[in-house]
Amino acid sequence: MSVRSVRAANAVAWLLAPAILAALIAMNPLNRPTYLMGDFRAFYCAGSVIAQNANPYLEEPLRGCEREAGPPAEPRFLAPVALPAPLPPYALLLFVPFALLPFPVAAALYGALMIAAMVAATVLFARITGAPSMLLNVVFAAITATVTYYVGQPVPLVFLALAAAALFARNGCWTAAGACAVAASIEPHVALPAIAAMLVMLPRTRVPIIAGGLVLALAGVLAVGLPTSIAYVRDVVPAHALANAYEWQFSLTSVLTSVGVAAPLAIRAGELMFAVMVTAGILVARRLRAMTGDAAVLVIVPPAFAVFGGVHVHFQQLAVAFPAIVYVLVRYPHVRTLAASGLAFAMILWNVSGS
């Protein structure tokens, strides 16, 4: 291919996710109820509730805010209920500044932030994996546009934090690596496998990780109070696990309840599988590091294992496995076909296609 053709292909790849987003918006016009930024609406209202010194995990005033937030109108079937915002208290602090703005303005700015974060994450993952950014853009595009940009999930921020942690670990910047890994705990079950691997295998990251965790915990307590912080761990997390047991998603718990297993047993099985997969991911990452001398694998490989199975895995979180698969695909030609096949299979929009 000529240099001009390569540049054109790169440009198309970078525009692929925004183009899919634009197509989705065109198919679901804003002059009627739509789920555009539907998840962000819940996070936005949780931020608004925190700003009012109220509890963001209770039905009210969350439901009232979601109903009155403004255009685009949410689907009618959601009007009688409060869409929950089950992120930890410290993660919800991210949405307080957005809640000070009108919802349409906040949604536009948040969407721009997600696109910028995903662009930066893709650039960093290209450096980490050794794959061209074109490949990573194609790999991420469908999942990013449909289940992250469109509904407003904060996954790009998690990806960016993990990518930065991996690059800092590769370069021996242990404090920065630990801090970035903690920042990824916006979604705790995605970041926890990487944090566990770093605590076990990278001793010099332990102090920054523990310090960063304490800072986030304190920030959460200051934001919502100690009783609400305790209630989050005691009540909200188990309730969220129970709710997801009956929602079709990509967890062992969901699969088991789908075939008639009682929810409590399915949740325990999901928790056990999560622990097993995290352990397997750490062992594989340890082996890869011994083979390559690259500490970055300790950040990107354990989450790739942990997002398969477990209790709570939505489609957008599966993409955290893609950089690890691409890393192996680039470096080990004898498993390239297997890695590429697995990657292609995981990229398919299973839940969106089902809907």
XYZ file of C-alpha atoms in Angstrom:
355
model
C 0.000 0.000 0.000
C 1.123 3.549 -0.675
C 1.784 6.009 2.137
C -1.352 7.910 1.138
C -3.471 4.757 1.314
C -2.123 3.894 4.749
C -2.883 7.386 6.016
C -6.399 7.200 4.609
C -6.975 3.806 6.233
C -5.728 5.171 9.555
C -8.070 8.137 9.304
C -11.025 5.876 8.562
C -10.138 3.677 11.533
C -10.027 6.671 13.902
C -13.423 7.837 12.629
C -15.070 4.412 12.800
C -16.449 4.634 16.368
C -17.735 8.232 15.980
C -19.375 7.200 12.691
C -21.160 4.295 14.369
C -22.283 6.662 17.147
C -23.624 9.116 14.572
C -25.503 6.299 12.837
C -27.053 5.188 16.117
C -28.220 8.720 16.861
C -29.643 9.019 13.344
C -31.589 5.786 13.821
C -32.888 6.972 17.199
C -33.762 10.663 16.687
C -33.585 13.019 19.659
C -37.147 14.280 19.106
C -38.523 11.128 20.704
C -37.630 9.087 23.809
C -34.210 7.513 23.456
C -31.583 5.836 25.619
C -28.844 8.127 24.343
C -26.718 8.932 27.436
C -29.170 6.837 29.438
C -26.570 5.477 31.867
C -24.949 8.897 32.136
C -28.350 10.280 33.206
C -28.177 8.049 36.309
C -24.597 9.083 37.065
C -25.433 12.755 36.438
C -28.338 12.566 38.875
C -26.218 10.749 41.447
C -23.784 13.658 41.212
C -26.671 16.073 41.644
C -27.893 14.175 44.708
C -24.417 14.284 46.260
C -24.280 18.026 45.620
C -27.541 18.272 47.628
C -25.950 16.306 50.505
C -28.390 13.442 49.968
C -27.946 9.687 49.469
C -27.269 8.809 45.784
C -28.236 5.158 46.303
C -31.857 5.757 47.340
C -34.779 5.826 44.925
C -35.537 9.450 45.723
C -34.382 12.047 44.870
C -32.615 10.005 42.158
C -35.814 9.097 40.296
C -37.144 12.653 40.332
C -33.888 13.987 38.922
C -33.813 11.392 36.144
C -37.384 12.203 35.168
C -36.811 15.953 35.103
C -33.202 16.134 33.858
C -34.217 17.295 30.401
C -33.758 16.280 26.775
C -33.293 13.816 25.320
C -36.321 12.229 26.979
C -35.682 8.810 28.511
C -37.716 5.789 27.319
C -41.212 5.740 28.812
C -40.765 2.370 30.510
C -38.037 3.895 32.706
C -40.179 6.791 33.951
C -41.686 4.934 36.947
C -38.317 3.687 38.228
C -34.948 5.052 39.274
C -32.087 3.781 37.147
C -29.405 3.097 39.777
C -25.878 4.493 39.842
C -24.103 1.669 41.694
C -20.552 3.013 41.430
C -18.557 3.561 44.643
C -18.992 6.952 46.341
C -15.561 8.189 45.223
C -16.389 7.339 41.594
C -19.652 9.296 41.731
C -17.681 12.406 42.711
C -16.556 12.546 39.077
C -20.119 13.447 38.097
C -20.716 16.255 40.602
C -19.210 18.966 38.315
C -21.352 17.746 35.411
C -24.458 17.907 37.628
C -23.961 21.664 38.012
C -24.735 22.075 34.292
C -27.971 21.561 32.348
C -28.251 17.907 31.353
C -27.879 18.388 27.557
C -24.715 20.482 28.054
C -23.342 18.028 30.606
C -24.057 15.075 28.313
C -22.274 16.740 25.390
C -19.209 17.596 27.486
C -19.145 14.133 29.058
C -19.395 12.530 25.621
C -16.463 14.616 24.413
C -14.477 13.559 27.493
C -15.208 9.870 26.789
C -14.089 10.222 23.167
C -10.887 12.005 24.213
C -10.167 9.357 26.876
C -10.687 6.531 24.397
C -8.430 8.183 21.824
C -5.683 8.572 24.423
C -6.175 4.993 25.653
C -5.919 3.661 22.095
C -2.667 5.546 21.521
C -1.194 4.145 24.733
C -2.395 0.599 24.058
C -0.787 0.776 20.616
C 2.540 1.533 22.306
C 2.032 -1.215 24.870
C 0.969 -3.975 22.483
C 3.154 -3.055 19.511
C 0.093 -3.191 17.255
C -0.842 -0.347 14.903
C -3.493 2.032 16.198
C -5.548 1.142 13.115
C -5.994 -2.416 14.402
C -6.916 -1.270 17.897
C -9.425 1.246 16.556
C -11.151 -1.469 14.552
C -11.105 -3.807 17.548
C -12.574 -1.216 19.923
C -14.926 0.632 17.546
C -18.205 -1.270 17.783
C -18.123 -1.825 21.526
C -16.998 1.744 22.187
C -19.668 3.389 20.066
C -22.664 1.260 21.010
C -22.252 0.560 24.711
C -19.936 3.324 25.882
C -20.361 6.497 23.850
C -24.077 5.972 23.233
C -25.199 5.100 26.767
C -22.507 7.077 28.592
C -20.560 4.422 30.487
C -17.225 5.633 32.010
C -15.249 2.658 30.622
C -12.878 4.843 28.517
C -11.576 6.423 31.724
C -10.849 2.941 33.096
C -9.098 1.965 29.865
C -6.998 5.120 29.926
C -5.992 4.586 33.567
C -5.039 0.933 32.938
C -3.103 1.814 29.779
C -1.185 4.519 31.635
C -0.505 2.129 34.541
C 0.851 -0.487 32.134
C 3.130 1.996 30.378
C 4.442 3.402 33.659
C 5.072 -0.139 34.939
C 7.030 -0.957 31.795
C 9.216 2.101 32.382
C 9.702 1.432 36.091
C 7.686 4.451 37.257
C 6.177 2.572 40.175
C 4.414 5.409 41.987
C 2.693 6.615 38.837
C 1.788 3.038 37.862
C 0.201 2.405 41.246
C -1.698 5.693 41.191
C -3.106 4.999 37.717
C -4.173 1.481 38.707
C -6.072 2.935 41.672
C -7.673 5.524 39.376
C -9.001 2.652 37.232
C -11.075 1.494 40.211
C -13.896 3.713 38.983
C -15.077 0.208 38.063
C -13.611 -1.818 40.936
C -14.099 -5.329 39.557
C -12.240 -4.341 36.365
C -9.297 -2.709 38.141
C -8.993 -5.161 41.058
C -7.224 -7.941 39.074
C -4.508 -5.523 37.903
C -4.145 -4.064 41.400
C -3.848 -7.555 42.907
C -1.167 -8.541 40.376
C 0.813 -5.372 41.056
C 0.600 -5.839 44.826
C 1.895 -9.405 44.481
C 4.488 -8.979 41.735
C 5.557 -5.323 41.906
C 6.434 -4.576 45.557
C 7.360 -0.954 44.842
C 3.779 -0.197 43.805
C 2.337 -1.300 47.154
C 2.711 1.996 49.007
C 1.190 4.164 46.240
C -1.655 1.681 45.722
C -2.502 1.529 49.426
C -2.148 5.303 49.807
C -4.275 5.920 46.718
C -6.942 3.517 47.975
C -7.092 5.321 51.317
C -7.410 8.685 49.566
C -10.329 7.452 47.445
C -12.039 5.875 50.447
C -11.685 9.124 52.409
C -13.001 11.131 49.471
C -16.043 8.864 49.311
C -16.724 9.230 53.034
C -16.403 13.017 52.833
C -18.775 13.067 49.861
C -21.634 10.938 51.170
C -20.839 10.352 54.858
C -19.654 7.288 56.710
C -23.106 5.633 57.148
C -23.810 5.823 53.397
C -20.307 4.549 52.576
C -20.845 1.566 54.864
C -24.308 1.005 53.385
C -22.793 0.978 49.903
C -20.606 -2.010 50.794
C -23.198 -3.708 53.006
C -26.364 -3.142 50.969
C -25.776 -1.672 47.504
C -23.111 -4.105 46.275
C -25.106 -7.253 47.240
C -28.293 -5.734 45.804
C -26.470 -4.918 42.572
C -25.196 -8.508 42.362
C -28.730 -9.815 42.902
C -30.184 -7.482 40.266
C -27.552 -8.532 37.735
C -28.250 -12.183 38.442
C -31.533 -11.725 36.571
C -30.201 -9.527 33.767
C -28.773 -11.181 30.681
C -25.091 -10.334 30.586
C -21.707 -12.039 30.278
C -21.242 -13.435 33.774
C -21.373 -16.976 35.109
C -23.998 -15.806 37.591
C -26.297 -14.641 34.805
C -25.808 -17.863 32.837
C -26.598 -19.998 35.880
C -29.792 -18.116 36.782
C -30.840 -18.374 33.130
C -30.884 -22.170 33.448
C -32.741 -22.164 36.760
C -30.022 -22.055 39.414
C -31.069 -20.125 42.523
C -29.617 -16.605 42.626
C -27.674 -16.942 45.909
C -25.884 -20.065 44.648
C -25.278 -18.462 41.243
C -23.750 -15.395 42.900
C -21.439 -17.543 45.063
C -20.380 -19.489 41.958
C -19.690 -16.229 40.132
C -17.592 -14.955 43.012
C -15.594 -18.189 43.057
C -15.026 -18.046 39.311
C -13.883 -14.426 39.587
C -11.295 -15.432 42.208
C -10.122 -18.368 40.088
C -9.838 -16.247 36.926
C -7.952 -13.473 38.729
C -5.507 -16.050 40.094
C -5.082 -17.607 36.650
C -4.528 -14.177 35.120
C -1.830 -13.317 37.648
C -0.048 -16.640 37.031
C -0.131 -16.162 33.258
C 1.026 -12.547 33.594
C 3.887 -13.694 35.820
C 4.941 -16.215 33.166
C 4.692 -13.647 30.381
C 6.769 -11.177 32.341
C 9.452 -13.818 32.860
C 9.467 -14.455 29.095
C 9.385 -10.835 27.949
C 10.791 -8.831 30.864
C 7.821 -6.495 30.388
C 6.012 -5.447 33.581
C 3.131 -4.039 31.507
C 1.652 -7.532 31.214
C 0.975 -7.527 34.957
C -1.522 -4.712 34.338
C -3.235 -5.798 31.121
C -3.378 -9.599 31.454
C -5.160 -10.258 34.809
C -8.213 -8.102 33.909
C -8.414 -9.952 30.588
C -9.027 -13.166 32.505
C -11.307 -11.679 35.153
C -13.885 -10.219 32.754
C -14.853 -13.696 31.557
C -17.282 -15.221 34.054
C -17.713 -13.759 37.510
C -20.825 -12.068 38.889
C -21.166 -8.822 36.949
C -19.782 -8.468 33.418
C -21.413 -6.208 30.851
C -20.468 -6.138 27.213
C -18.432 -2.945 27.336
C -16.171 -4.483 30.006
C -15.200 -7.408 27.761
C -13.088 -4.983 25.737
C -10.604 -4.730 28.612
C -9.387 -8.151 27.437
C -8.624 -6.973 23.899
C -5.220 -5.329 24.544
C -3.910 -8.507 26.195
C -5.096 -10.633 23.270
C -3.519 -8.215 20.787
C -0.278 -8.234 22.823
C -0.066 -12.013 22.422
C -1.181 -11.874 18.788
C 1.663 -9.504 17.883
C 4.435 -11.363 19.716
C 3.632 -15.049 19.236
C 2.990 -16.035 15.600
C 2.328 -19.694 16.455
C -0.883 -18.725 18.328
C -1.833 -15.830 16.066
C -4.749 -17.616 14.405
C -6.190 -18.700 17.745
C -5.758 -15.226 19.250
C -7.296 -13.503 16.229
C -10.248 -15.918 16.216
C -10.902 -15.354 19.920
C -10.639 -11.608 19.442
C -13.092 -11.611 16.531
C -15.539 -13.749 18.518
C -15.384 -11.432 21.538
C -15.858 -8.335 19.355
C -19.291 -9.421 18.137
C -22.053 -7.278 19.610
C -23.892 -10.243 21.127
C -26.228 -8.387 23.460
C -26.870 -5.528 21.012
C -27.624 -8.024 18.245
C -30.000 -9.851 20.575
C -31.812 -6.620 21.378
